[in-house]
mmCIF file of C-alpha atoms in Angstrom:
data_model
loop_
_atom_site.group_PDB
_atom_site.id
_atom_site.type_symbol
_atom_site.label_atom_id
_atom_site.label_comp_id
_atom_site.label_asym_id
_atom_site.label_seq_id
_atom_site.Cartn_x
_atom_site.Cartn_y
_atom_site.Cartn_z
ATOM 1 C CA MET A 1 18.233 -9.984 -11.645
ATOM 2 C CA ARG A 2 20.231 -6.801 -12.296
ATOM 3 C CA LYS A 3 19.598 -7.317 -16.008
ATOM 4 C CA ILE A 4 15.866 -7.485 -15.364
ATOM 5 C CA VAL A 5 15.942 -4.221 -13.391
ATOM 6 C CA LEU A 6 18.064 -2.494 -16.054
ATOM 7 C CA LEU A 7 15.689 -3.692 -18.753
ATOM 8 C CA SER A 8 12.803 -2.225 -16.764
ATOM 9 C CA ILE A 9 14.630 1.114 -16.633
ATOM 10 C CA LEU A 10 15.151 1.116 -20.383
ATOM 11 C CA ILE A 11 11.516 0.220 -21.031
ATOM 12 C CA THR A 12 10.358 2.988 -18.684
ATOM 13 C CA ALA A 13 12.645 5.527 -20.347
ATOM 14 C CA CYS A 14 11.279 4.650 -23.775
ATOM 15 C CA SER A 15 7.747 4.923 -22.453
ATOM 16 C CA VAL A 16 8.375 8.343 -20.915
ATOM 17 C CA ASN A 17 9.977 9.641 -24.101
ATOM 18 C CA GLY A 18 7.093 8.362 -26.176
ATOM 19 C CA PHE A 19 3.684 7.965 -24.560
ATOM 20 C CA SER A 20 3.884 10.843 -22.076
ATOM 21 C CA GLN A 21 4.750 13.299 -24.830
ATOM 22 C CA LYS A 22 1.749 12.160 -26.849
ATOM 23 C CA GLU A 23 -0.470 12.506 -23.813
ATOM 24 C CA SER A 24 0.688 16.054 -23.110
ATOM 25 C CA LYS A 25 -0.388 16.976 -26.655
ATOM 26 C CA LYS A 26 -3.838 15.554 -25.979
ATOM 27 C CA GLY A 27 -4.007 17.704 -22.860
ATOM 28 C CA SER A 28 -6.444 15.471 -21.001
ATOM 29 C CA LEU A 29 -6.476 12.485 -18.697
ATOM 30 C CA GLN A 30 -8.513 9.350 -19.178
ATOM 31 C CA SER A 31 -11.599 8.726 -17.043
ATOM 32 C CA PHE A 32 -11.221 7.420 -13.504
ATOM 33 C CA HIS A 33 -14.837 6.223 -13.397
ATOM 34 C CA GLY A 34 -14.999 2.617 -12.242
ATOM 35 C CA ARG A 35 -11.243 2.420 -11.642
ATOM 36 C CA ALA A 36 -9.841 1.106 -8.379
ATOM 37 C CA ILE A 37 -7.364 2.318 -5.839
ATOM 38 C CA VAL A 38 -5.736 -0.799 -4.388
ATOM 39 C CA SER A 39 -3.638 -1.032 -1.228
ATOM 40 C CA TYR A 40 -1.652 -4.150 -0.384
ATOM 41 C CA ASN A 41 0.936 -5.191 2.176
ATOM 42 C CA VAL A 42 2.831 -7.591 -0.060
ATOM 43 C CA GLU A 43 4.833 -9.357 2.683
ATOM 44 C CA ASN A 44 8.511 -8.689 2.076
ATOM 45 C CA LEU A 45 8.879 -8.093 -1.642
ATOM 46 C CA PHE A 46 12.667 -8.306 -1.843
ATOM 47 C CA ASP A 47 14.812 -8.795 -4.908
ATOM 48 C CA THR A 48 17.692 -11.292 -4.835
ATOM 49 C CA ILE A 49 20.469 -8.678 -4.833
ATOM 50 C CA ASN A 50 22.510 -7.860 -1.741
ATOM 51 C CA ASP A 51 22.037 -4.129 -1.143
ATOM 52 C CA LYS A 52 24.679 -2.504 1.019
ATOM 53 C CA GLY A 53 23.436 -0.564 4.015
ATOM 54 C CA VAL A 54 20.255 -2.593 4.605
ATOM 55 C CA ILE A 55 19.625 -5.880 6.375
ATOM 56 C CA ASP A 56 18.457 -8.031 3.455
ATOM 57 C CA GLU A 57 20.826 -10.994 3.773
ATOM 58 C CA GLU A 58 18.104 -13.518 4.532
ATOM 59 C CA PHE A 59 16.435 -12.696 1.204
ATOM 60 C CA LEU A 60 19.334 -13.910 -0.917
ATOM 61 C CA PRO A 61 19.849 -17.223 -2.749
ATOM 62 C CA ASP A 62 22.385 -18.281 -0.113
ATOM 63 C CA GLY A 63 20.446 -16.742 2.782
ATOM 64 C CA LYS A 64 18.474 -18.686 5.364
ATOM 65 C CA LEU A 65 15.232 -18.229 3.403
ATOM 66 C CA LYS A 66 16.831 -19.429 0.135
ATOM 67 C CA TRP A 67 15.188 -16.582 -1.772
ATOM 68 C CA ASN A 68 15.978 -17.074 -5.455
ATOM 69 C CA SER A 69 14.865 -15.868 -8.899
ATOM 70 C CA GLU A 70 12.205 -18.575 -9.274
ATOM 71 C CA ARG A 71 10.586 -17.734 -5.947
ATOM 72 C CA TYR A 72 10.835 -14.026 -6.698
ATOM 73 C CA GLN A 73 9.107 -14.399 -10.070
ATOM 74 C CA LEU A 74 6.330 -16.539 -8.573
ATOM 75 C CA LYS A 75 5.861 -13.871 -5.908
ATOM 76 C CA LEU A 76 5.494 -11.175 -8.582
ATOM 77 C CA ASP A 77 2.953 -13.293 -10.483
ATOM 78 C CA HIS A 78 0.948 -13.918 -7.327
ATOM 79 C CA LEU A 79 0.934 -10.256 -6.345
ATOM 80 C CA VAL A 80 -0.376 -9.154 -9.732
ATOM 81 C CA GLU A 81 -3.131 -11.749 -9.478
ATOM 82 C CA ALA A 82 -4.125 -10.485 -6.017
ATOM 83 C CA ILE A 83 -3.883 -6.792 -6.927
ATOM 84 C CA THR A 84 -6.166 -7.180 -9.954
ATOM 85 C CA MET A 85 -8.560 -9.760 -8.513
ATOM 86 C CA ASN A 86 -12.180 -9.192 -9.605
ATOM 87 C CA LEU A 87 -11.240 -5.982 -11.452
ATOM 88 C CA ALA A 88 -12.174 -5.564 -15.106
ATOM 89 C CA GLU A 89 -9.600 -2.793 -15.516
ATOM 90 C CA ASN A 90 -6.214 -2.489 -13.892
ATOM 91 C CA PRO A 91 -6.155 -0.173 -10.860
ATOM 92 C CA ILE A 92 -5.597 3.522 -11.434
ATOM 93 C CA VAL A 93 -3.409 3.633 -8.308
ATOM 94 C CA ILE A 94 -1.691 0.841 -6.337
ATOM 95 C CA GLY A 95 -0.315 1.544 -2.861
ATOM 96 C CA LEU A 96 2.317 -1.035 -1.907
ATOM 97 C CA ILE A 97 3.686 -1.811 1.534
ATOM 98 C CA GLU A 98 6.784 -3.885 2.439
ATOM 99 C CA ILE A 99 8.675 -3.364 -0.801
ATOM 100 C CA GLU A 100 12.473 -3.300 -0.713
ATOM 101 C CA ASN A 101 13.252 -0.658 -3.321
ATOM 102 C CA LYS A 102 12.305 0.981 -6.602
ATOM 103 C CA GLY A 103 13.699 -1.976 -8.532
ATOM 104 C CA VAL A 104 11.046 -4.397 -7.285
ATOM 105 C CA LEU A 105 8.354 -1.874 -8.205
ATOM 106 C CA MET A 106 9.776 -1.730 -11.712
ATOM 107 C CA ASP A 107 9.692 -5.523 -11.952
ATOM 108 C CA LEU A 108 6.145 -5.667 -10.566
ATOM 109 C CA LYS A 109 4.711 -3.088 -12.964
ATOM 110 C CA ARG A 110 5.903 -5.054 -16.000
ATOM 111 C CA THR A 111 4.573 -8.405 -14.720
ATOM 112 C CA GLY A 112 1.443 -10.041 -16.158
ATOM 113 C CA ARG A 113 -1.512 -7.813 -16.914
ATOM 114 C CA LEU A 114 0.028 -4.846 -15.078
ATOM 115 C CA GLY A 115 2.431 -4.596 -18.013
ATOM 116 C CA LYS A 116 -0.500 -3.577 -20.216
ATOM 117 C CA THR A 117 -0.965 -0.346 -18.256
ATOM 118 C CA SER A 118 1.458 2.584 -18.412
ATOM 119 C CA TYR A 119 2.378 2.708 -14.739
ATOM 120 C CA GLU A 120 4.823 5.178 -13.276
ATOM 121 C CA ILE A 121 6.427 4.924 -9.849
ATOM 122 C CA ALA A 122 6.261 7.181 -6.805
ATOM 123 C CA HIS A 123 8.873 6.071 -4.288
ATOM 124 C CA LYS A 124 11.627 7.353 -2.030
ATOM 125 C CA ASP A 125 13.892 5.264 0.179
ATOM 126 C CA SER A 126 13.016 5.124 3.888
ATOM 127 C CA PRO A 127 15.438 4.851 6.837
ATOM 128 C CA ASP A 128 14.040 1.458 7.910
ATOM 129 C CA ALA A 129 16.950 -0.812 8.840
ATOM 130 C CA ARG A 130 15.709 -3.686 6.680
ATOM 131 C CA GLY A 131 15.257 -1.388 3.710
ATOM 132 C CA ILE A 132 11.471 -1.735 3.784
ATOM 133 C CA ASP A 133 9.630 1.088 2.012
ATOM 134 C CA CYS A 134 6.210 2.183 0.832
ATOM 135 C CA GLY A 135 5.620 2.792 -2.863
ATOM 136 C CA LEU A 136 2.936 3.784 -5.324
ATOM 137 C CA LEU A 137 2.187 2.783 -8.906
ATOM 138 C CA TYR A 138 -0.076 5.123 -10.865
ATOM 139 C CA ASP A 139 -1.554 4.935 -14.355
ATOM 140 C CA LYS A 140 -0.040 7.980 -16.035
ATOM 141 C CA SER A 141 -2.824 8.071 -18.644
ATOM 142 C CA ALA A 142 -5.362 8.799 -15.887
ATOM 143 C CA PHE A 143 -3.339 10.236 -12.999
ATOM 144 C CA LYS A 144 -0.913 13.148 -13.134
ATOM 145 C CA LEU A 145 1.662 13.318 -10.372
ATOM 146 C CA LEU A 146 1.864 16.844 -8.938
ATOM 147 C CA LYS A 147 3.893 16.308 -5.770
ATOM 148 C CA MET A 148 5.636 13.532 -3.863
ATOM 149 C CA GLU A 149 7.005 13.775 -0.333
ATOM 150 C CA ASN A 150 8.284 11.405 2.350
ATOM 151 C CA LEU A 151 6.891 12.249 5.800
ATOM 152 C CA LYS A 152 9.471 11.251 8.389
ATOM 153 C CA VAL A 153 8.334 9.508 11.574
ATOM 154 C CA SER A 154 10.767 10.137 14.437
ATOM 155 C CA ILE A 155 10.596 10.154 18.226
ATOM 156 C CA ASP A 156 12.862 12.483 20.226
ATOM 157 C CA SER A 157 12.929 10.125 23.219
ATOM 158 C CA ILE A 158 14.108 7.249 21.004
ATOM 159 C CA PRO A 159 17.031 8.789 19.056
ATOM 160 C CA ASN A 160 17.957 5.606 17.178
ATOM 161 C CA PHE A 161 14.378 4.813 16.168
ATOM 162 C CA LYS A 162 14.073 4.116 12.443
ATOM 163 C CA THR A 163 10.875 3.208 10.659
ATOM 164 C CA ARG A 164 9.150 3.599 7.326
ATOM 165 C CA ASP A 165 8.389 7.092 6.086
ATOM 166 C CA ILE A 166 4.794 7.852 5.110
ATOM 167 C CA LEU A 167 4.655 8.396 1.352
ATOM 168 C CA TYR A 168 2.519 11.406 0.415
ATOM 169 C CA VAL A 169 1.439 11.961 -3.189
ATOM 170 C CA LYS A 170 -0.673 14.780 -4.601
ATOM 171 C CA GLY A 171 -2.196 14.010 -7.979
ATOM 172 C CA GLN A 172 -4.661 15.174 -10.575
ATOM 173 C CA LEU A 173 -7.463 13.152 -12.133
ATOM 174 C CA GLU A 174 -9.712 13.769 -15.133
ATOM 175 C CA GLY A 175 -11.353 17.189 -15.128
ATOM 176 C CA GLY A 176 -8.632 18.761 -13.003
ATOM 177 C CA LYS A 177 -9.826 17.034 -9.812
ATOM 178 C CA ILE A 178 -7.135 16.921 -7.133
ATOM 179 C CA ILE A 179 -6.601 13.934 -4.837
ATOM 180 C CA HIS A 180 -4.188 13.507 -1.913
ATOM 181 C CA LEU A 181 -2.834 10.017 -1.221
ATOM 182 C CA PHE A 182 -0.928 8.701 1.807
ATOM 183 C CA VAL A 183 0.723 5.257 1.765
ATOM 184 C CA ASN A 184 1.339 4.144 5.350
ATOM 185 C CA HIS A 185 3.251 1.365 7.058
ATOM 186 C CA TRP A 186 3.206 2.237 10.724
ATOM 187 C CA PRO A 187 5.565 0.578 13.255
ATOM 188 C CA SER A 188 4.789 -3.018 14.158
ATOM 189 C CA ARG A 189 2.921 -4.287 17.188
ATOM 190 C CA ARG A 190 5.937 -6.253 18.434
ATOM 191 C CA GLY A 191 6.555 -5.387 22.041
ATOM 192 C CA GLY A 192 2.891 -5.126 22.902
ATOM 193 C CA ALA A 193 1.681 -1.997 24.678
ATOM 194 C CA SER A 194 5.174 -0.478 24.708
ATOM 195 C CA SER A 195 5.123 -0.236 20.910
ATOM 196 C CA GLU A 196 1.977 1.920 20.841
ATOM 197 C CA ILE A 197 3.900 5.187 21.227
ATOM 198 C CA ARG A 198 5.516 4.551 17.834
ATOM 199 C CA ARG A 199 2.221 4.231 16.003
ATOM 200 C CA ILE A 200 0.844 7.220 17.867
ATOM 201 C CA GLN A 201 3.770 9.248 16.518
ATOM 202 C CA ALA A 202 3.055 8.019 12.971
ATOM 203 C CA ALA A 203 -0.566 9.075 13.445
ATOM 204 C CA LYS A 204 0.547 12.539 14.589
ATOM 205 C CA VAL A 205 2.696 12.958 11.484
ATOM 206 C CA ALA A 206 -0.136 11.896 9.163
ATOM 207 C CA ARG A 207 -2.704 14.032 10.978
ATOM 208 C CA ALA A 208 -0.478 17.131 10.786
ATOM 209 C CA LYS A 209 -0.269 16.783 7.016
ATOM 210 C CA VAL A 210 -4.023 16.175 6.756
ATOM 211 C CA ASP A 211 -4.669 19.338 8.806
ATOM 212 C CA GLN A 212 -2.388 21.304 6.492
ATOM 213 C CA ILE A 213 -4.307 20.074 3.434
ATOM 214 C CA LEU A 214 -7.748 20.704 4.949
ATOM 215 C CA LYS A 215 -6.752 24.204 6.073
ATOM 216 C CA ALA A 216 -5.949 25.062 2.453
ATOM 217 C CA ASP A 217 -9.001 23.223 1.093
ATOM 218 C CA PRO A 218 -11.735 22.024 3.493
ATOM 219 C CA LYS A 219 -13.261 19.982 0.649
ATOM 220 C CA ALA A 220 -10.033 18.157 -0.238
ATOM 221 C CA ASN A 221 -10.172 14.584 -1.534
ATOM 222 C CA ILE A 222 -7.905 12.606 0.811
ATOM 223 C CA VAL A 223 -7.153 8.873 0.951
ATOM 224 C CA LEU A 224 -4.940 7.341 3.638
ATOM 225 C CA MET A 225 -4.175 3.715 2.846
ATOM 226 C CA GLY A 226 -1.791 0.999 3.921
ATOM 227 C CA ASP A 227 -0.887 -1.117 6.924
ATOM 228 C CA PHE A 228 -1.422 0.938 10.073
ATOM 229 C CA ASN A 229 -0.630 -2.016 12.382
ATOM 230 C CA ASP A 230 -3.538 -0.849 14.523
ATOM 231 C CA HIS A 231 -7.279 -1.424 14.439
ATOM 232 C CA PRO A 232 -9.997 1.200 13.914
ATOM 233 C CA ASP A 233 -10.687 1.406 17.657
ATOM 234 C CA ASN A 234 -7.035 1.786 18.730
ATOM 235 C CA VAL A 235 -5.746 5.091 20.080
ATOM 236 C CA SER A 236 -3.505 5.887 17.107
ATOM 237 C CA VAL A 237 -6.284 5.565 14.532
ATOM 238 C CA ASN A 238 -9.349 6.646 16.478
ATOM 239 C CA ASP A 239 -8.017 9.317 18.853
ATOM 240 C CA VAL A 240 -4.865 10.716 17.231
ATOM 241 C CA LEU A 241 -5.565 10.413 13.508
ATOM 242 C CA LYS A 242 -9.245 11.009 14.411
ATOM 243 C CA ALA A 243 -10.599 8.526 11.874
ATOM 244 C CA LYS A 244 -14.169 7.726 12.856
ATOM 245 C CA ALA A 245 -17.094 5.625 11.699
ATOM 246 C CA VAL A 246 -18.827 6.821 8.536
ATOM 247 C CA THR A 247 -21.923 7.569 10.652
ATOM 248 C CA ASP A 248 -20.042 10.162 12.726
ATOM 249 C CA THR A 249 -21.358 13.500 11.428
ATOM 250 C CA ASN A 250 -18.588 15.500 13.120
ATOM 251 C CA ALA A 251 -15.657 13.563 11.665
ATOM 252 C CA ASP A 252 -13.486 14.955 8.866
ATOM 253 C CA LEU A 253 -11.860 11.543 8.331
ATOM 254 C CA VAL A 254 -13.802 8.270 8.146
ATOM 255 C CA ASP A 255 -12.531 4.698 8.302
ATOM 256 C CA LEU A 256 -14.292 2.585 5.680
ATOM 257 C CA PHE A 257 -13.514 -0.683 7.478
ATOM 258 C CA GLU A 258 -14.600 0.266 10.982
ATOM 259 C CA ASP A 259 -17.780 -1.796 10.598
ATOM 260 C CA ASP A 260 -15.837 -4.772 9.190
ATOM 261 C CA HIS A 261 -13.629 -4.795 12.254
ATOM 262 C CA LYS A 262 -16.633 -4.721 14.572
ATOM 263 C CA ALA A 263 -18.090 -7.663 12.642
ATOM 264 C CA GLY A 264 -14.975 -9.758 13.262
ATOM 265 C CA LYS A 265 -13.637 -9.409 9.722
ATOM 266 C CA GLY A 266 -10.204 -8.203 8.750
ATOM 267 C CA THR A 267 -7.202 -7.995 6.470
ATOM 268 C CA HIS A 268 -4.852 -9.953 8.715
ATOM 269 C CA ASN A 269 -5.127 -12.968 10.982
ATOM 270 C CA TYR A 270 -3.149 -13.208 14.207
ATOM 271 C CA LYS A 271 -3.402 -16.421 16.209
ATOM 272 C CA GLY A 272 -6.791 -17.219 14.711
ATOM 273 C CA GLU A 273 -8.317 -13.758 15.118
ATOM 274 C CA TRP A 274 -9.101 -11.516 12.169
ATOM 275 C CA GLY A 275 -8.543 -7.787 12.482
ATOM 276 C CA VAL A 276 -8.406 -4.712 10.278
ATOM 277 C CA LEU A 277 -4.803 -3.531 10.103
ATOM 278 C CA ASP A 278 -5.043 -2.288 6.509
ATOM 279 C CA HIS A 279 -7.303 0.714 6.093
ATOM 280 C CA PHE A 280 -8.884 3.096 3.669
ATOM 281 C CA ILE A 281 -9.343 6.273 5.676
ATOM 282 C CA ILE A 282 -10.817 9.074 3.598
ATOM 283 C CA SER A 283 -11.894 12.678 3.997
ATOM 284 C CA LYS A 284 -15.569 13.303 4.628
ATOM 285 C CA ALA A 285 -15.616 15.444 1.484
ATOM 286 C CA LEU A 286 -14.525 12.470 -0.629
ATOM 287 C CA TYR A 287 -17.023 10.197 1.081
ATOM 288 C CA SER A 288 -19.856 12.594 0.306
ATOM 289 C CA GLY A 289 -18.673 13.381 -3.241
ATOM 290 C CA MET A 290 -18.399 17.131 -2.518
ATOM 291 C CA ALA A 291 -15.363 17.715 -4.755
ATOM 292 C CA GLY A 292 -16.221 15.813 -7.901
ATOM 293 C CA ILE A 293 -15.016 12.341 -6.902
ATOM 294 C CA ALA A 294 -17.394 9.805 -5.386
ATOM 295 C CA LEU A 295 -17.229 6.199 -4.273
ATOM 296 C CA SER A 296 -19.017 3.094 -5.438
ATOM 297 C CA PRO A 297 -21.945 1.934 -3.259
ATOM 298 C CA ASN A 298 -19.810 -0.636 -1.428
ATOM 299 C CA ASP A 299 -17.328 2.115 -0.418
ATOM 300 C CA GLY A 300 -14.287 -0.102 0.187
ATOM 301 C CA LYS A 301 -13.713 -3.816 -0.011
ATOM 302 C CA ILE A 302 -11.432 -6.343 1.631
ATOM 303 C CA VAL A 303 -10.552 -8.909 -1.039
ATOM 304 C CA TYR A 304 -11.522 -11.998 0.925
ATOM 305 C CA GLU A 305 -11.204 -14.630 -1.817
ATOM 306 C CA GLU A 306 -10.496 -18.344 -1.441
ATOM 307 C CA LYS A 307 -7.458 -18.212 -3.697
ATOM 308 C CA LEU A 308 -5.771 -15.771 -1.315
ATOM 309 C CA LEU A 309 -6.532 -17.889 1.757
ATOM 310 C CA PHE A 310 -5.085 -20.972 3.400
ATOM 311 C CA THR A 311 -7.417 -23.422 5.149
ATOM 312 C CA GLN A 312 -5.937 -24.782 8.356
ATOM 313 C CA LYS A 313 -6.513 -28.231 9.849
ATOM 314 C CA ASP A 314 -9.341 -26.957 12.058
ATOM 315 C CA GLY A 315 -11.112 -25.493 9.028
ATOM 316 C CA SER A 316 -10.297 -21.871 9.869
ATOM 317 C CA LYS A 317 -8.756 -19.641 7.247
ATOM 318 C CA LYS A 318 -5.955 -17.125 7.128
ATOM 319 C CA PRO A 319 -4.069 -15.301 4.352
ATOM 320 C CA SER A 320 -1.929 -17.626 2.244
ATOM 321 C CA THR A 321 1.580 -16.469 3.131
ATOM 322 C CA THR A 322 4.834 -16.658 1.223
ATOM 323 C CA TYR A 323 6.718 -17.670 4.365
ATOM 324 C CA GLY A 324 5.816 -18.859 7.816
ATOM 325 C CA GLY A 325 8.959 -18.213 9.826
ATOM 326 C CA PRO A 326 11.752 -19.929 7.857
ATOM 327 C CA ASN A 327 9.320 -22.216 6.026
ATOM 328 C CA TYR A 328 8.537 -21.409 2.391
ATOM 329 C CA TYR A 329 4.877 -21.894 1.436
ATOM 330 C CA GLY A 330 4.815 -20.016 -1.867
ATOM 331 C CA GLY A 331 1.616 -18.112 -1.082
ATOM 332 C CA TYR A 332 0.624 -14.517 -1.711
ATOM 333 C CA SER A 333 1.007 -12.433 1.450
ATOM 334 C CA ASP A 334 0.180 -12.457 5.154
ATOM 335 C CA HIS A 335 -2.286 -9.609 4.461
ATOM 336 C CA LEU A 336 -5.255 -9.315 2.115
ATOM 337 C CA PRO A 337 -5.476 -6.538 -0.483
ATOM 338 C CA ILE A 338 -8.107 -3.852 -0.215
ATOM 339 C CA GLN A 339 -9.926 -2.039 -3.034
ATOM 340 C CA LEU A 340 -11.663 1.331 -3.370
ATOM 341 C CA ILE A 341 -13.649 2.027 -6.562
ATOM 342 C CA LEU A 342 -13.930 5.621 -7.762
ATOM 343 C CA LYS A 343 -16.715 7.177 -9.771
#
């Protein structure tokens, strides 16, 4: 597996020394029209290497989950299939949640049809004890990285609290249009009501950065994506982040899946109930097309496709998971991907 990662590094280095130099001479980015932003909680994308300092022992060939190269490669193949499902072109940007490190992103971007696009990586390690991070792949022919920053989520009253950083990326699209992207993986719902304070803190961190951006540019194009581990009507999303329904004329952030949640749809299934945990939350300026980027008529889409689902004995469906506890099922993920088409 180390050879695979090293090969990916060499391939990337060659690409940077070749393609990017040619592109700088052209001086322009390719069109983003019709291209997708995809966000996906990929359910524990670990490599098979024991990394010191993180709790990854169960995802090793001799670990309790018996995670090996064959299972890892099948996982990569499945993820590419899900990420690109129903898309004629590969996504311009892919936000990824529950990835172990930069190495798995390098392996993913050279898998299947993703290997036909010149993806670069935006990623920084987070303090999460299991080594879980957020990451971003972006098509360097159509997206220019301007800034990358990890937004730390900490709580003074819980000094040993460690969770995923929020990955913030500022980029440029065709025509000099600027877009701000946040990849989120807020603290889990384990612990019930007592865990809410952790997601509220993540919401405060994200909102503070959004306020900073909007103060500098009230018409900024902003996309917050990822697994928020809360629904559109929960305090963290609705009251602290202040993401509202698209019909709210006073909102500066709108949640594109608020109506899906009300309709009983979702990206995740817990004990037979669907709910929206994965969101596209965007600035009102982006929603209205005020700054040169607009959305397709369907705004955002949950990729609810049979191939990504498992039908249970009672006929109900849920995401087709890779694992269920210690049991290996060889599925895709316990979440569904979401897509946002730009124009």
